[in-house]
Each structure stands twice: as structure tokens, then as C-alpha cells.
GROMACS .gro file of C-alpha atoms in nm:
model
  151
    1MET     CA    1   1.269  -0.402  -5.307
    2THR     CA    2   1.494  -0.516  -5.024
    3PRO     CA    3   1.440  -0.409  -4.665
    4ASP     CA    4   1.760  -0.208  -4.686
    5ALA     CA    5   1.612  -0.004  -4.968
    6LEU     CA    6   1.314   0.108  -4.765
    7HIS     CA    7   1.352   0.449  -4.622
    8VAL     CA    8   1.131   0.528  -4.329
    9PRO     CA    9   1.150   0.887  -4.217
   10THR     CA   10   1.213   0.925  -3.849
   11LEU     CA   11   1.043   1.180  -3.634
   12PRO     CA   12   1.237   1.382  -3.381
   13ALA     CA   13   1.225   1.226  -3.037
   14GLN     CA   14   0.976   1.389  -2.808
   15ALA     CA   15   0.962   1.359  -2.437
   16ALA     CA   16   0.674   1.140  -2.330
   17PRO     CA   17   0.405   1.342  -2.160
   18GLU     CA   18   0.413   1.308  -1.787
   19HIS     CA   19   0.163   1.049  -1.670
   20GLN     CA   20  -0.134   1.221  -1.515
   21PRO     CA   21  -0.362   1.000  -1.311
   22MET     CA   22  -0.722   1.000  -1.421
   23PHE     CA   23  -0.829   1.071  -1.064
   24ARG     CA   24  -0.599   1.288  -0.856
   25ARG     CA   25  -0.818   1.338  -0.549
   26ILE     CA   26  -1.055   1.067  -0.424
   27LEU     CA   27  -1.326   1.120  -0.163
   28LEU     CA   28  -1.376   0.810   0.053
   29PRO     CA   29  -1.686   0.826   0.276
   30VAL     CA   30  -1.663   0.558   0.547
   31ASP     CA   31  -1.939   0.447   0.781
   32GLY     CA   32  -1.755   0.215   1.018
   33SER     CA   33  -1.920  -0.109   0.907
   34LEU     CA   34  -1.710  -0.421   0.858
   35SER     CA   35  -1.767  -0.406   0.483
   36MET     CA   36  -1.585  -0.072   0.477
   37THR     CA   37  -1.250  -0.231   0.558
   38PRO     CA   38  -1.205  -0.400   0.218
   39LEU     CA   39  -1.348  -0.095   0.042
   40ALA     CA   40  -1.106   0.140   0.216
   41ARG     CA   41  -0.810  -0.088   0.141
   42THR     CA   42  -0.910  -0.124  -0.224
   43CYS     CA   43  -0.957   0.249  -0.266
   44LEU     CA   44  -0.627   0.327  -0.093
   45ALA     CA   45  -0.442   0.063  -0.299
   46TYR     CA   46  -0.582   0.219  -0.616
   47ALA     CA   47  -0.470   0.562  -0.496
   48ALA     CA   48  -0.122   0.425  -0.419
   49GLY     CA   49  -0.094   0.278  -0.767
   50THR     CA   50  -0.201   0.594  -0.944
   51GLY     CA   51  -0.051   0.861  -0.722
   52ALA     CA   52  -0.388   0.998  -0.613
   53ALA     CA   53  -0.455   1.156  -0.275
   54VAL     CA   54  -0.751   1.052  -0.060
   55VAL     CA   55  -0.986   1.251   0.158
   56ALA     CA   56  -1.164   1.016   0.400
   57VAL     CA   57  -1.481   1.145   0.560
   58HIS     CA   58  -1.728   1.015   0.816
   59VAL     CA   59  -2.062   1.188   0.867
   60VAL     CA   60  -2.217   1.208   1.212
   61THR     CA   61  -2.566   1.338   1.273
   62ASP     CA   62  -2.623   1.662   1.456
   63ALA     CA   63  -2.738   1.466   1.763
   64ASP     CA   64  -2.414   1.261   1.775
   65ALA     CA   65  -2.177   1.546   1.695
   66ALA     CA   66  -2.085   1.626   2.054
   67GLY     CA   67  -2.083   1.278   2.202
   68ALA     CA   68  -1.979   0.925   2.128
   69GLY     CA   69  -2.050   0.966   1.757
   70ARG     CA   70  -1.754   1.200   1.710
   71ILE     CA   71  -1.523   0.971   1.910
   72HIS     CA   72  -1.635   0.670   1.705
   73ALA     CA   73  -1.582   0.866   1.383
   74GLY     CA   74  -1.230   0.956   1.494
   75ARG     CA   75  -1.145   0.589   1.549
   76ILE     CA   76  -1.280   0.491   1.209
   77LEU     CA   77  -1.083   0.762   1.035
   78GLN     CA   78  -0.769   0.679   1.233
   79ASN     CA   79  -0.780   0.325   1.088
   80VAL     CA   80  -0.811   0.466   0.737
   81ALA     CA   81  -0.523   0.709   0.799
   82GLU     CA   82  -0.298   0.430   0.927
   83THR     CA   83  -0.368   0.215   0.622
   84ALA     CA   84  -0.304   0.512   0.393
   85HIS     CA   85   0.025   0.584   0.569
   86THR     CA   86   0.132   0.221   0.530
   87LEU     CA   87   0.062   0.240   0.156
   88GLY     CA   88   0.226   0.581   0.117
   89VAL     CA   89  -0.097   0.754   0.017
   90PRO     CA   90  -0.151   1.118   0.111
   91CYS     CA   91  -0.470   1.109   0.316
   92GLU     CA   92  -0.669   1.378   0.489
   93CYS     CA   93  -0.944   1.275   0.731
   94GLN     CA   94  -1.243   1.479   0.831
   95VAL     CA   95  -1.550   1.430   1.050
   96LEU     CA   96  -1.853   1.597   0.894
   97THR     CA   97  -2.172   1.689   1.075
   98GLY     CA   98  -2.516   1.705   0.921
   99ALA     CA   99  -2.865   1.563   0.921
  100GLU     CA  100  -2.832   1.425   0.568
  101PRO     CA  101  -2.506   1.235   0.509
  102TRP     CA  102  -2.544   1.237   0.131
  103ARG     CA  103  -2.556   1.616   0.130
  104GLU     CA  104  -2.237   1.639   0.340
  105ILE     CA  105  -2.059   1.389   0.112
  106VAL     CA  106  -2.149   1.584  -0.202
  107ARG     CA  107  -2.044   1.909  -0.034
  108ALA     CA  108  -1.713   1.756   0.077
  109ALA     CA  109  -1.643   1.638  -0.278
  110LEU     CA  110  -1.687   1.997  -0.399
  111ASP     CA  111  -1.493   2.154  -0.111
  112HIS     CA  112  -1.197   1.918  -0.156
  113HIS     CA  113  -1.203   1.932  -0.539
  114ALA     CA  114  -1.242   1.554  -0.558
  115ASP     CA  115  -1.268   1.398  -0.900
  116LEU     CA  116  -1.396   1.059  -0.778
  117ILE     CA  117  -1.609   0.935  -0.490
  118CYS     CA  118  -1.552   0.573  -0.382
  119MET     CA  119  -1.826   0.435  -0.161
  120SER     CA  120  -2.018   0.125  -0.070
  121SER     CA  121  -2.364   0.053  -0.198
  122HIS     CA  122  -2.440  -0.108   0.137
  123GLY     CA  123  -2.260  -0.175   0.460
  124ARG     CA  124  -2.490  -0.231   0.750
  125HIS     CA  125  -2.779  -0.473   0.786
  126GLY     CA  126  -3.149  -0.425   0.845
  127ALA     CA  127  -3.301  -0.079   0.853
  128SER     CA  128  -2.962   0.093   0.863
  129GLU     CA  129  -2.864  -0.082   0.538
  130HIS     CA  130  -3.173   0.067   0.371
  131ILE     CA  131  -3.079   0.411   0.503
  132LEU     CA  132  -2.721   0.375   0.376
  133ALA     CA  133  -2.841   0.254   0.034
  134SER     CA  134  -3.067   0.556   0.003
  135GLN     CA  135  -2.776   0.786   0.101
  136THR     CA  136  -2.564   0.626  -0.171
  137ALA     CA  137  -2.841   0.670  -0.427
  138ARG     CA  138  -2.868   1.037  -0.336
  139VAL     CA  139  -2.492   1.087  -0.371
  140ILE     CA  140  -2.509   0.933  -0.718
  141GLU     CA  141  -2.804   1.155  -0.808
  142HIS     CA  142  -2.653   1.482  -0.684
  143ALA     CA  143  -2.276   1.446  -0.729
  144HIS     CA  144  -2.139   1.600  -1.045
  145LEU     CA  145  -1.843   1.363  -1.062
  146PRO     CA  146  -1.793   0.989  -1.101
  147VAL     CA  147  -1.901   0.764  -0.814
  148LEU     CA  148  -1.738   0.421  -0.790
  149LEU     CA  149  -1.960   0.180  -0.599
  150PHE     CA  150  -1.843  -0.129  -0.418
  151ARG     CA  151  -2.073  -0.416  -0.318
   0.00000   0.00000   0.00000
């Protein structure tokens, strides 16, 4: 049989389904450590490439909520917002207050309908690194959505 003799039925052309990103809304908790800068950029670059929006949050303790902690949080989130703007990523920033950062992060993921949390497994050094690692472990344990960890 010659190739000309083969008859392959053709199917009617269908419009390709619109590409839906796997993650449309990403929660990005930031703590202000130097290791957060590459994490934030990587997360925002991913969001830019997929069309996802980002909600960046920083948790301050109840004791720091009225003072320098809130000002520091605002500066951290301003840096994230500027990077997001440069990359064309829709980004909302929010300072959260609570005694247990992991609880506020999980709550924010629910409140903002996030479908991914991007966070660092560590960021600071010494005792504060241990505290951050335990916060991350608690987010993983209690969040009912994927958590992408950066080292």
C-alpha cells in the first residue's frame, strides 16, 4: 500500500483549552532575612512566568505590632512589592499580627484563597533559625495546600 492510499480520518479542529496555571494565587511569607531576597525573587519570577498573583505577608508579634516591628515589616514588604511590580506580577502585601506566625500564615492562605505557599525552611541564624524552622514545620503540618520550601 502506498502512502497516498492511506486514509487517515481527520477530527474537527477544536480550540485549545485556555492555559490555566497550576497555582493562581501564591502566599509568600517573608521574614526579612537576607536569604529571603533570592526566595522572593524566585517565587515572583515563577508567578510572572505562570500568570499567578502573589500575596506577600510578614508576621509581627503582638509586642511589636505598634512599634518598630510594623515599620520594619512595611519596609520588607515594600521591597517585595517593588520587585513584583518590576516583573509585572500582581502582588498584595499585608502585615499580620499574632503570637504564632505559623498560625497567621495558615490563616492568610485560607483568607486569600492561596493554592500554594512558598517559604524558606530557614533564614536566620542561631536561636531565631530554630524558631523559624519550627514555624515552617508547623505550616507544613497545618496547611491544607502545597508548601514549596526553599533552602
